[in-house]
């Protein structure tokens, strides 16, 4: 398997895990809350994703870099959305 | 940065993202349901994690392999737990 084929495997993996995460993002959007999970957990997740992104750059893995940029943006959306919503509730 | 240091960065990333996922697993355990997210999404996630694991083996990344074994086990736990629970509710 050559380098491009390997990256395609990684990108397929990334498509599955990102696609499976999307309904949860929609659910948070629809229910106007982050599923009762504390926002600090989303922040910890975002820190983890940022380190994954750094790791992806170090090992030059297109799949790891792409997956973590997309997941990072979704996670950032959840955090900002939850914070705006929390502010409006006060 | 040498190969071992790079893997340590990856494992730190894996610790953060896995640690952030644990409260959700506990929540599902406590509430006796998978947060209303359909089980098919967890199956898609598990397929994605399996492909990530395969990708990790292809690129020989200890961090990707470790992270996906742990996440896969957690995901498997959620699926089995939800199925058992669904059966009991009938």
mmCIF file of C-alpha atoms in Angstrom:
data_model
loop_
_atom_site.group_PDB
_atom_site.id
_atom_site.type_symbol
_atom_site.label_atom_id
_atom_site.label_comp_id
_atom_site.label_asym_id
_atom_site.label_seq_id
_atom_site.Cartn_x
_atom_site.Cartn_y
_atom_site.Cartn_z
ATOM 1 C CA UNK A 1 0.000 0.000 0.000
ATOM 2 C CA UNK A 2 1.529 3.352 -0.979
ATOM 3 C CA UNK A 3 1.446 6.584 1.006
ATOM 4 C CA UNK A 4 -1.561 8.000 -0.877
ATOM 5 C CA UNK A 5 -3.601 4.807 -0.408
ATOM 6 C CA UNK A 6 -2.753 4.842 3.323
ATOM 7 C CA UNK A 7 -3.948 8.449 3.609
ATOM 8 C CA UNK A 8 -7.184 7.488 1.827
ATOM 9 C CA UNK A 9 -7.759 4.803 4.497
ATOM 10 C CA UNK A 10 -7.211 7.483 7.148
ATOM 11 C CA UNK A 11 -9.574 9.906 5.444
ATOM 12 C CA UNK A 12 -12.274 7.204 5.205
ATOM 13 C CA UNK A 13 -11.833 6.635 8.951
ATOM 14 C CA UNK A 14 -12.109 10.393 9.526
ATOM 15 C CA UNK A 15 -15.306 10.572 7.427
ATOM 16 C CA UNK A 16 -16.964 7.865 9.525
ATOM 17 C CA UNK A 17 -16.058 9.294 12.939
ATOM 18 C CA UNK A 18 -16.886 12.877 11.917
ATOM 19 C CA UNK A 19 -20.167 11.857 10.249
ATOM 20 C CA UNK A 20 -21.187 9.946 13.398
ATOM 21 C CA UNK A 21 -20.515 13.058 15.488
ATOM 22 C CA UNK A 22 -22.700 15.400 13.391
ATOM 23 C CA UNK A 23 -26.116 14.219 14.778
ATOM 24 C CA UNK A 24 -24.888 15.047 18.270
ATOM 25 C CA UNK A 25 -24.008 18.568 17.147
ATOM 26 C CA UNK A 26 -27.486 18.904 15.613
ATOM 27 C CA UNK A 27 -29.044 17.577 18.810
ATOM 28 C CA UNK A 28 -27.220 20.203 20.863
ATOM 29 C CA UNK A 29 -28.352 22.868 18.379
ATOM 30 C CA UNK A 30 -31.955 21.639 18.475
ATOM 31 C CA UNK A 31 -32.222 21.131 22.255
ATOM 32 C CA UNK A 32 -30.354 24.367 22.924
ATOM 33 C CA UNK A 33 -28.024 22.651 25.387
ATOM 34 C CA UNK A 34 -24.862 20.563 25.307
ATOM 35 C CA UNK A 35 -26.585 17.325 26.423
ATOM 36 C CA UNK A 36 -25.994 18.076 30.088
ATOM 37 C CA UNK A 37 -22.296 17.327 29.674
ATOM 38 C CA UNK A 38 -20.299 20.062 31.374
ATOM 39 C CA UNK A 39 -18.686 22.631 29.106
ATOM 40 C CA UNK A 40 -15.298 21.980 30.745
ATOM 41 C CA UNK A 41 -15.365 18.528 29.131
ATOM 42 C CA UNK A 42 -15.774 20.136 25.706
ATOM 43 C CA UNK A 43 -12.871 22.438 26.492
ATOM 44 C CA UNK A 44 -10.713 19.433 27.526
ATOM 45 C CA UNK A 45 -11.776 17.744 24.273
ATOM 46 C CA UNK A 46 -10.793 20.874 22.305
ATOM 47 C CA UNK A 47 -7.364 20.932 24.006
ATOM 48 C CA UNK A 48 -6.972 17.240 23.099
ATOM 49 C CA UNK A 49 -7.965 17.918 19.492
ATOM 50 C CA UNK A 50 -5.430 20.773 19.294
ATOM 51 C CA UNK A 51 -2.651 18.454 20.542
ATOM 52 C CA UNK A 52 -3.804 15.783 18.026
ATOM 53 C CA UNK A 53 -3.548 18.427 15.314
ATOM 54 C CA UNK A 54 0.010 19.248 16.447
ATOM 55 C CA UNK A 55 0.807 15.502 16.482
ATOM 56 C CA UNK A 56 -0.660 15.163 12.970
ATOM 57 C CA UNK A 57 1.641 17.955 11.755
ATOM 58 C CA UNK A 58 4.656 16.289 13.436
ATOM 59 C CA UNK A 59 4.019 12.899 11.773
ATOM 60 C CA UNK A 60 2.826 14.646 8.553
ATOM 61 C CA UNK A 61 -0.447 12.706 8.509
ATOM 62 C CA UNK A 62 -3.031 14.311 6.209
ATOM 63 C CA UNK A 63 -5.828 12.201 7.753
ATOM 64 C CA UNK A 64 -5.005 13.142 11.366
ATOM 65 C CA UNK A 65 -4.649 16.832 10.422
ATOM 66 C CA UNK A 66 -7.931 16.929 8.430
ATOM 67 C CA UNK A 67 -9.934 14.987 11.035
ATOM 68 C CA UNK A 68 -8.810 17.239 13.861
ATOM 69 C CA UNK A 69 -9.413 20.495 12.002
ATOM 70 C CA UNK A 70 -13.011 19.421 11.292
ATOM 71 C CA UNK A 71 -13.597 18.023 14.816
ATOM 72 C CA UNK A 72 -11.984 21.106 16.333
ATOM 73 C CA UNK A 73 -14.353 23.409 14.427
ATOM 74 C CA UNK A 74 -17.403 21.341 15.488
ATOM 75 C CA UNK A 75 -16.204 21.353 19.102
ATOM 76 C CA UNK A 76 -15.585 25.110 18.965
ATOM 77 C CA UNK A 77 -19.113 25.577 17.599
ATOM 78 C CA UNK A 78 -20.542 23.570 20.545
ATOM 79 C CA UNK A 79 -18.564 25.597 23.096
ATOM 80 C CA UNK A 80 -19.461 29.010 21.621
ATOM 81 C CA UNK A 81 -23.102 27.983 21.115
ATOM 82 C CA UNK A 82 -23.373 26.739 24.717
ATOM 83 C CA UNK A 83 -21.761 29.894 26.098
ATOM 84 C CA UNK A 84 -24.056 32.218 24.081
ATOM 85 C CA UNK A 85 -27.061 30.186 25.176
ATOM 86 C CA UNK A 86 -26.027 30.202 28.814
ATOM 87 C CA UNK A 87 -25.646 33.986 28.662
ATOM 88 C CA UNK A 88 -29.146 34.386 27.187
ATOM 89 C CA UNK A 89 -30.655 32.260 29.957
ATOM 90 C CA UNK A 90 -29.403 34.595 32.713
ATOM 91 C CA UNK B 1 11.894 16.133 18.210
ATOM 92 C CA UNK B 2 12.629 12.404 18.055
ATOM 93 C CA UNK B 3 10.138 9.599 17.349
ATOM 94 C CA UNK B 4 9.539 8.797 21.035
ATOM 95 C CA UNK B 5 8.896 12.455 21.908
ATOM 96 C CA UNK B 6 6.458 12.704 18.989
ATOM 97 C CA UNK B 7 4.578 9.623 20.235
ATOM 98 C CA UNK B 8 4.417 11.167 23.721
ATOM 99 C CA UNK B 9 2.720 14.246 22.185
ATOM 100 C CA UNK B 10 0.224 11.897 20.503
ATOM 101 C CA UNK B 11 -0.422 9.985 23.714
ATOM 102 C CA UNK B 12 -1.017 13.247 25.615
ATOM 103 C CA UNK B 13 -3.551 14.169 22.910
ATOM 104 C CA UNK B 14 -5.169 10.731 23.279
ATOM 105 C CA UNK B 15 -5.363 11.143 27.079
ATOM 106 C CA UNK B 16 -7.208 14.451 26.730
ATOM 107 C CA UNK B 17 -9.750 13.297 24.136
ATOM 108 C CA UNK B 18 -10.379 9.954 25.895
ATOM 109 C CA UNK B 19 -10.626 11.596 29.337
ATOM 110 C CA UNK B 20 -13.166 14.107 27.964
ATOM 111 C CA UNK B 21 -15.262 11.241 26.589
ATOM 112 C CA UNK B 22 -15.466 9.320 29.900
ATOM 113 C CA UNK B 23 -18.144 11.536 31.582
ATOM 114 C CA UNK B 24 -20.416 10.884 28.604
ATOM 115 C CA UNK B 25 -19.986 7.129 29.064
ATOM 116 C CA UNK B 26 -20.817 7.528 32.772
ATOM 117 C CA UNK B 27 -23.852 9.656 31.878
ATOM 118 C CA UNK B 28 -25.154 6.925 29.553
ATOM 119 C CA UNK B 29 -24.544 4.349 32.304
ATOM 120 C CA UNK B 30 -26.309 6.515 34.909
ATOM 121 C CA UNK B 31 -29.283 7.577 32.754
ATOM 122 C CA UNK B 32 -29.632 4.098 31.300
ATOM 123 C CA UNK B 33 -29.771 5.446 27.772
ATOM 124 C CA UNK B 34 -27.387 6.589 25.076
ATOM 125 C CA UNK B 35 -28.363 10.292 25.295
ATOM 126 C CA UNK B 36 -31.085 9.874 22.703
ATOM 127 C CA UNK B 37 -28.499 9.542 19.943
ATOM 128 C CA UNK B 38 -29.438 6.633 17.718
ATOM 129 C CA UNK B 39 -27.448 3.448 18.161
ATOM 130 C CA UNK B 40 -26.656 3.374 14.437
ATOM 131 C CA UNK B 41 -24.515 6.465 14.988
ATOM 132 C CA UNK B 42 -22.496 4.593 17.611
ATOM 133 C CA UNK B 43 -22.082 1.726 15.162
ATOM 134 C CA UNK B 44 -20.880 4.153 12.455
ATOM 135 C CA UNK B 45 -18.491 5.615 15.031
ATOM 136 C CA UNK B 46 -17.237 2.111 15.875
ATOM 137 C CA UNK B 47 -16.647 1.344 12.175
ATOM 138 C CA UNK B 48 -14.737 4.637 11.903
ATOM 139 C CA UNK B 49 -12.655 3.786 14.983
ATOM 140 C CA UNK B 50 -11.834 0.352 13.494
ATOM 141 C CA UNK B 51 -10.610 1.990 10.267
ATOM 142 C CA UNK B 52 -8.599 4.510 12.319
ATOM 143 C CA UNK B 53 -7.024 1.557 14.141
ATOM 144 C CA UNK B 54 -6.125 -0.024 10.780
ATOM 145 C CA UNK B 55 -4.708 3.334 9.624
ATOM 146 C CA UNK B 56 -2.696 3.578 12.869
ATOM 147 C CA UNK B 57 -1.207 0.143 12.174
ATOM 148 C CA UNK B 58 -0.380 1.158 8.566
ATOM 149 C CA UNK B 59 1.462 4.326 9.625
ATOM 150 C CA UNK B 60 2.841 2.557 12.765
ATOM 151 C CA UNK B 61 1.565 5.291 15.074
ATOM 152 C CA UNK B 62 1.489 4.128 18.722
ATOM 153 C CA UNK B 63 -0.711 7.094 19.680
ATOM 154 C CA UNK B 64 -3.341 6.459 16.962
ATOM 155 C CA UNK B 65 -3.391 2.710 17.762
ATOM 156 C CA UNK B 66 -3.703 3.230 21.541
ATOM 157 C CA UNK B 67 -6.342 5.970 21.270
ATOM 158 C CA UNK B 68 -8.524 3.901 18.968
ATOM 159 C CA UNK B 69 -8.289 0.694 21.009
ATOM 160 C CA UNK B 70 -9.453 2.599 24.112
ATOM 161 C CA UNK B 71 -12.174 4.561 22.238
ATOM 162 C CA UNK B 72 -13.297 1.378 20.477
ATOM 163 C CA UNK B 73 -13.738 -0.426 23.799
ATOM 164 C CA UNK B 74 -15.721 2.513 25.252
ATOM 165 C CA UNK B 75 -17.879 2.668 22.128
ATOM 166 C CA UNK B 76 -18.446 -1.106 22.236
ATOM 167 C CA UNK B 77 -19.474 -0.788 25.884
ATOM 168 C CA UNK B 78 -22.045 1.907 24.948
ATOM 169 C CA UNK B 79 -23.482 -0.216 22.121
ATOM 170 C CA UNK B 80 -23.748 -3.426 24.189
ATOM 171 C CA UNK B 81 -25.114 -1.544 27.206
ATOM 172 C CA UNK B 82 -27.760 0.206 25.067
ATOM 173 C CA UNK B 83 -28.788 -3.061 23.394
ATOM 174 C CA UNK B 84 -29.114 -4.920 26.723
ATOM 175 C CA UNK B 85 -31.104 -2.033 28.147
ATOM 176 C CA UNK B 86 -33.381 -1.827 25.129
ATOM 177 C CA UNK B 87 -34.067 -5.560 25.432
ATOM 178 C CA UNK B 88 -34.969 -5.190 29.126
ATOM 179 C CA UNK B 89 -37.395 -2.367 28.374
ATOM 180 C CA UNK B 90 -39.453 -4.557 26.052
#
